[in-house]
Amino acid sequence: MNNPAEAARDPELASRLLERLHRYAGPPVGVMEVCGTHTVAIARLGLRSLLPDGVRLHSGPGCPVCVTPARVFDEALALAQDGVTLATYGDAVRVPGSADTLGEARSRGAAVRVVYSALDALELARREPEREVAFLGLGFETTAPTVAWAVKAAREEGRSNFSVLSAHKALLPAMEALLRDPEVAIGAFLCPGHATMVLGAQAYAPLAEEYRVPCVVAGFEPNDVLVGLVRVLDQVERGEARVENVYPRAVDDAPNRAALGVLDDVFVRVGSAWRGLGELPGSGYELAEAYGQHDARRRFLAGRSFPGREPEGCRCAQVLRGVLEPRECPLFGGRCTPEHPVGACMVSSEGACGAHHRYREAGAP
Ligand code: SF4
Ligand code: SF4
């Protein structure tokens, strides 16, 4: 089959790959799929129940909506209640803050707008120059460069009514924190296709070397995921720990210099709080001083503090570290469903709880 995209969905290849997974003869191993899109692909395939004994898959912290703590949603809510138009992604509107979601605040009249990107939010600021528009920016290196471009464009055109409430995060410090966590016990990573388009596959080399973990970058079609797992288990069997890129049709070994360049220009790395992982040094992107006039936190929230209370009973913190399966949370499927999410991991279809819930209902084990 010459077309790689077709091969990635070929059922015969899938059964050969599954057979190979079943011939695994290495030690017990926990493999973390870092990315929410992989979590969905794995849940859709019902892959967890098809794995050989001794191989466990853990969902990781790869969903930006899930890892953003309640305090950020409190900040966003405060902006919207103070009359700033708060623009953000659809998922973010449903995540609980300490008291309310942005969606609930909107139904009571707060100015909350759903957009697809920071550029849409900038367009909103252009169309309504009499309003302040703040974009709540969430995400890893995948989305942060677009936000940086929007900020640069705003500065170049002198658009002073556009700002960003940045909750962007760097992926690698979180992966390293998980490797240092003795409770988590990760033996290998299935690395995300999207963020790696920006970071480059070799970004994982220090983790692979220092912590002796195989890091395999995989795409999102069924056979992409299966090939990724086969390569992970090949390495574990042979006692190897290196970076492999089985998604070369989209990911290079080297970083995307243009994307990283704009990130470095507009943002500086700061300590940042993650749901489940706590405060991690150097893991957040805040607007650099030169772009301070577009920093919503500096402009509108300086000196204020927010409770940042996580929902009572929610176990997202453990789910995001891969130490608790979503269905082990006492609220899963009862008080917490995709229609009425209690915690962030149930909000989006790609959050671990959302993905597990959706495919359980569709009949996957
Ligand atoms: S769930 Fe939404 S925010 Fe989370 S990774 Fe997927 S698309 Fe991104
Ligand atoms: S099921 Fe709901 S409450 Fe439980 S961990 Fe998942 S999101 Fe949180």
XYZ file of C-alpha atoms and ligand atoms in Angstrom:
381
model
C 0.000 0.000 0.000
C 1.713 3.186 -1.198
C -0.508 5.771 0.374
C 0.603 6.156 4.025
C -2.754 7.610 5.082
C -4.567 4.540 3.669
C -2.094 2.154 5.281
C -2.778 3.872 8.578
C -6.366 2.569 8.413
C -5.789 -0.821 6.748
C -7.576 -3.534 8.811
C -5.251 -6.367 7.701
C -2.242 -4.411 8.851
C -4.086 -3.697 12.100
C -4.569 -7.402 12.839
C -0.898 -8.150 12.091
C 0.109 -5.362 14.476
C -2.217 -6.668 17.179
C -0.717 -10.142 16.773
C 2.728 -8.639 17.239
C 1.575 -6.837 20.390
C 0.437 -10.200 21.735
C 3.813 -11.780 21.202
C 5.303 -9.257 23.668
C 7.744 -11.074 25.892
C 9.244 -8.247 27.949
C 8.776 -7.211 31.567
C 5.573 -5.578 32.849
C 5.437 -2.001 31.625
C 3.219 1.064 31.976
C 2.994 3.130 28.798
C 1.627 6.651 28.992
C -0.153 8.148 26.021
C 0.521 11.813 26.635
C -2.004 13.257 24.236
C -5.779 13.503 24.424
C -6.169 12.611 20.757
C -4.289 9.352 21.380
C -6.546 8.699 24.373
C -9.554 8.894 22.065
C -7.973 6.696 19.376
C -7.107 4.081 22.019
C -10.581 4.183 23.569
C -12.243 3.949 20.149
C -10.166 0.860 19.281
C -10.932 -0.687 22.682
C -7.173 -1.200 22.789
C -6.767 -1.433 26.548
C -8.583 -4.755 26.640
C -6.591 -6.105 23.673
C -3.182 -5.657 25.251
C -1.142 -8.573 26.557
C -0.771 -9.157 30.295
C 1.779 -6.874 31.841
C 1.229 -3.976 29.426
C -0.850 -1.132 30.842
C -1.783 2.087 29.130
C -2.171 5.242 31.207
C -3.780 8.426 29.939
C -1.558 11.422 30.541
C -1.748 15.185 30.941
C -2.022 15.985 27.228
C -5.327 17.788 27.269
C -4.760 21.492 27.920
C -8.310 22.005 29.123
C -7.827 19.239 31.681
C -4.510 20.420 33.113
C -5.524 24.070 33.498
C -6.413 24.543 37.172
C -9.597 26.138 38.474
C -7.782 29.357 39.400
C -7.310 30.254 35.710
C -11.031 29.842 35.097
C -11.659 32.060 38.145
C -9.450 34.716 36.554
C -11.293 34.420 33.241
C -14.619 34.688 35.007
C -13.488 37.829 36.843
C -12.575 39.442 33.519
C -15.936 38.569 31.971
C -17.799 39.836 35.027
C -15.826 43.091 34.920
C -17.069 43.810 31.406
C -14.091 42.559 29.394
C -15.231 40.328 26.516
C -13.672 36.979 27.320
C -13.061 34.920 24.192
C -11.986 31.283 24.352
C -12.439 27.761 22.996
C -15.765 25.937 23.337
C -14.415 23.333 25.776
C -13.014 25.963 28.125
C -16.465 27.499 28.595
C -17.667 24.294 30.300
C -14.830 23.793 32.790
C -15.773 24.496 36.409
C -14.013 27.334 38.200
C -14.349 27.677 41.972
C -17.971 28.748 41.734
C -19.129 28.770 38.142
C -18.259 27.871 34.584
C -17.804 30.630 32.013
C -20.892 29.232 30.271
C -23.002 29.660 33.393
C -21.722 33.208 33.790
C -22.603 33.887 30.140
C -26.173 32.710 30.696
C -26.401 35.373 33.412
C -25.167 38.062 31.035
C -21.356 37.966 31.311
C -19.537 38.711 28.059
C -18.150 35.314 27.043
C -17.587 34.443 23.380
C -16.575 31.118 21.856
C -13.911 31.362 19.149
C -11.765 28.847 17.262
C -8.455 30.649 17.648
C -6.666 33.697 18.994
C -6.842 35.184 15.504
C -10.650 35.044 15.688
C -10.470 36.841 19.028
C -8.230 39.493 17.486
C -10.750 39.898 14.679
C -13.432 40.430 17.318
C -11.301 43.188 18.854
C -10.969 44.798 15.417
C -14.705 44.672 14.800
C -15.578 46.063 18.240
C -12.840 48.607 18.977
C -14.853 50.138 21.823
C -14.690 46.835 23.771
C -11.768 45.203 25.558
C -11.337 41.649 24.248
C -9.255 39.151 26.246
C -8.438 35.737 24.821
C -8.084 32.887 27.339
C -5.249 30.968 25.708
C -4.816 27.333 26.732
C -2.609 24.717 25.192
C 0.858 23.409 24.623
C 3.435 24.241 21.993
C 0.854 23.171 19.397
C -1.383 26.193 19.830
C 0.774 28.733 21.650
C 2.604 29.931 18.471
C -0.702 30.998 16.874
C -1.497 33.001 19.981
C 1.959 34.571 19.808
C 1.323 35.541 16.182
C -1.983 37.155 17.148
C -0.256 39.168 19.890
C 2.454 40.317 17.485
C -0.163 41.309 14.913
C -2.095 43.251 17.569
C 1.029 45.136 18.612
C 2.036 45.902 15.032
C -1.365 47.389 14.244
C -1.568 49.244 17.574
C -4.667 47.305 18.641
C -4.707 48.174 22.321
C -8.100 46.561 23.105
C -6.772 43.005 22.547
C -5.092 41.014 25.315
C -4.335 37.414 26.232
C -4.888 35.625 29.533
C -2.151 33.084 29.030
C -2.402 29.606 30.494
C -0.090 28.063 27.905
C 2.083 25.241 29.045
C 5.272 23.512 28.039
C 4.847 19.777 27.623
C 8.331 18.496 28.491
C 8.461 19.666 32.143
C 5.194 17.810 32.785
C 6.529 14.609 31.239
C 9.664 14.923 33.346
C 7.612 15.526 36.517
C 5.695 12.323 35.823
C 8.900 10.368 35.393
C 10.110 11.646 38.763
C 6.854 10.631 40.480
C 7.342 7.213 42.090
C 3.597 6.582 42.304
C 3.158 6.874 38.551
C 5.688 4.270 37.310
C 5.885 5.087 33.619
C 8.135 2.846 31.577
C 7.595 4.441 28.166
C 5.854 7.321 26.428
C 3.696 7.337 23.347
C 4.505 10.936 22.436
C 1.969 13.297 20.898
C 1.921 13.906 17.164
C 0.715 17.517 17.311
C 2.982 19.187 19.864
C 5.938 17.335 18.363
C 5.338 19.047 15.007
C 6.583 22.171 16.789
C 9.056 20.667 19.261
C 10.630 18.146 16.875
C 10.973 14.478 17.835
C 14.489 14.929 19.188
C 13.093 17.153 21.960
C 12.422 13.911 23.874
C 16.023 12.678 23.640
C 17.068 14.058 27.081
C 14.090 12.287 28.716
C 14.820 9.018 26.929
C 18.475 9.164 27.948
C 18.229 10.417 31.499
C 15.228 8.334 32.587
C 15.799 5.328 30.293
C 12.316 5.478 28.773
C 11.450 4.738 25.145
C 9.727 7.761 23.560
C 7.852 6.963 20.355
C 6.137 9.738 18.408
C 2.991 8.413 16.734
C 0.110 9.709 14.633
C -3.570 9.309 15.357
C -4.994 6.806 12.860
C -5.562 3.310 14.297
C -2.453 1.797 12.733
C -0.346 4.833 13.657
C -1.166 4.140 17.292
C -0.613 0.385 16.916
C 2.751 0.859 15.182
C 3.721 3.293 17.948
C 2.909 0.721 20.619
C 4.692 -2.061 18.745
C 7.827 0.097 18.587
C 7.514 0.970 22.271
C 7.273 -2.711 23.214
C 10.101 -3.653 20.815
C 12.330 -1.236 22.690
C 11.213 -2.431 26.121
C 11.859 -6.052 25.109
C 15.360 -5.187 23.955
C 16.106 -2.999 26.967
C 16.474 0.087 24.743
C 15.393 3.644 25.504
C 15.500 6.020 22.588
C 13.372 8.382 20.549
C 11.637 6.976 17.503
C 9.406 8.870 15.144
C 6.831 6.670 13.430
C 4.867 9.685 12.194
C 7.350 11.098 9.672
C 4.573 12.169 7.304
C 3.822 15.006 9.744
C 6.662 15.259 12.271
C 10.349 16.069 11.748
C 13.183 15.237 14.070
C 14.127 18.921 14.181
C 11.953 21.638 15.736
C 9.836 24.077 13.756
C 12.107 27.116 14.098
C 9.517 29.666 12.943
C 6.985 28.501 15.542
C 9.534 28.301 18.360
C 10.968 31.681 17.316
C 7.662 33.496 17.706
C 7.038 31.684 21.000
C 10.388 32.873 22.357
C 9.761 36.395 21.158
C 6.314 36.884 22.659
C 6.438 34.647 25.757
C 8.814 33.945 28.610
C 8.911 30.657 30.503
C 7.679 30.885 34.091
C 6.590 28.493 36.822
C 3.063 27.290 36.273
C 0.430 25.311 38.178
C -1.023 22.145 36.619
C -4.082 20.306 37.777
C -2.745 17.070 39.232
C 0.933 17.927 38.956
C 1.079 21.099 41.055
C 3.499 23.942 40.385
C 6.211 23.024 37.884
C 9.176 25.346 37.328
C 9.595 26.662 33.800
C 6.426 24.961 32.568
C 4.295 27.995 31.687
C 4.340 30.661 28.994
C 3.642 34.229 30.170
C 3.712 37.301 27.929
C 7.121 38.945 27.808
C 7.481 42.424 29.264
C 7.673 43.969 25.786
C 4.124 42.718 25.123
C 2.820 43.739 28.563
C 0.088 45.941 27.083
C -1.473 42.748 25.661
C -1.223 40.770 28.906
C -4.718 40.549 30.438
C -3.343 39.377 33.782
C -1.060 42.420 34.152
C -3.600 44.863 32.829
C -6.762 43.784 34.625
C -5.949 41.342 37.427
C -2.804 42.654 39.117
C -2.949 42.357 42.914
C -6.065 40.177 42.925
C -6.148 36.615 44.176
C -8.552 33.815 43.367
C -9.637 30.748 45.342
C -8.916 28.119 42.680
C -11.118 25.502 44.390
C -11.313 22.216 42.506
C -14.733 20.517 42.407
C -15.516 18.453 45.483
C -15.011 14.717 45.043
C -13.392 15.051 41.615
C -10.349 12.821 41.119
C -8.985 14.507 37.962
C -5.686 15.108 39.758
C -5.042 11.350 39.950
C -6.507 10.629 36.513
C -4.126 13.151 34.937
C -1.130 11.441 36.530
C -2.252 8.067 35.265
C -2.582 6.627 38.788
C -6.377 6.279 38.634
C -8.471 4.987 35.755
C -11.403 7.319 35.015
C -13.974 4.666 35.910
C -12.332 4.266 39.323
C -13.522 7.772 40.214
C -16.669 7.360 42.343
C -18.406 10.105 40.346
C -17.689 8.610 36.890
C -20.863 8.072 34.875
C -23.096 8.951 37.844
C -22.779 12.503 39.080
C -20.182 13.212 36.391
C -21.127 12.736 32.727
C -20.261 14.586 29.494
C -23.658 16.344 29.704
C -23.038 17.419 33.302
C -19.281 17.313 33.897
C -18.116 17.727 37.480
C -14.430 17.804 36.599
C -12.363 19.089 33.709
C -11.409 15.605 32.442
C -15.065 14.914 31.575
C -15.608 18.193 29.727
C -14.060 17.456 26.403
C -14.376 14.292 24.347
C -10.575 14.104 24.431
C -10.196 14.402 28.173
C -9.491 10.986 29.730
C -12.862 10.720 31.503
C -14.779 12.027 28.470
C -13.096 9.538 26.119
C -13.585 6.595 28.486
C -17.232 7.510 28.998
C -18.025 7.955 25.322
C -16.550 4.645 24.185
C -17.864 2.679 27.117
C -21.305 3.757 25.995
C -20.533 2.798 22.408
C -19.826 -0.737 23.552
C -16.041 -0.712 23.790
C -14.833 -2.573 26.851
S -9.676 17.900 24.482
Fe -9.747 19.854 23.498
S -8.233 20.959 24.552
Fe -7.905 18.853 25.142
S -6.381 18.145 23.657
Fe -8.298 17.721 22.791
S -8.815 19.451 21.552
Fe -7.192 20.068 22.851
S -15.159 11.240 36.478
Fe -15.536 13.431 36.631
S -15.231 13.900 38.748
Fe -14.251 11.921 38.379
S -12.153 12.388 37.849
Fe -13.270 12.291 35.957
S -13.882 14.410 35.590
Fe -13.268 14.311 37.725
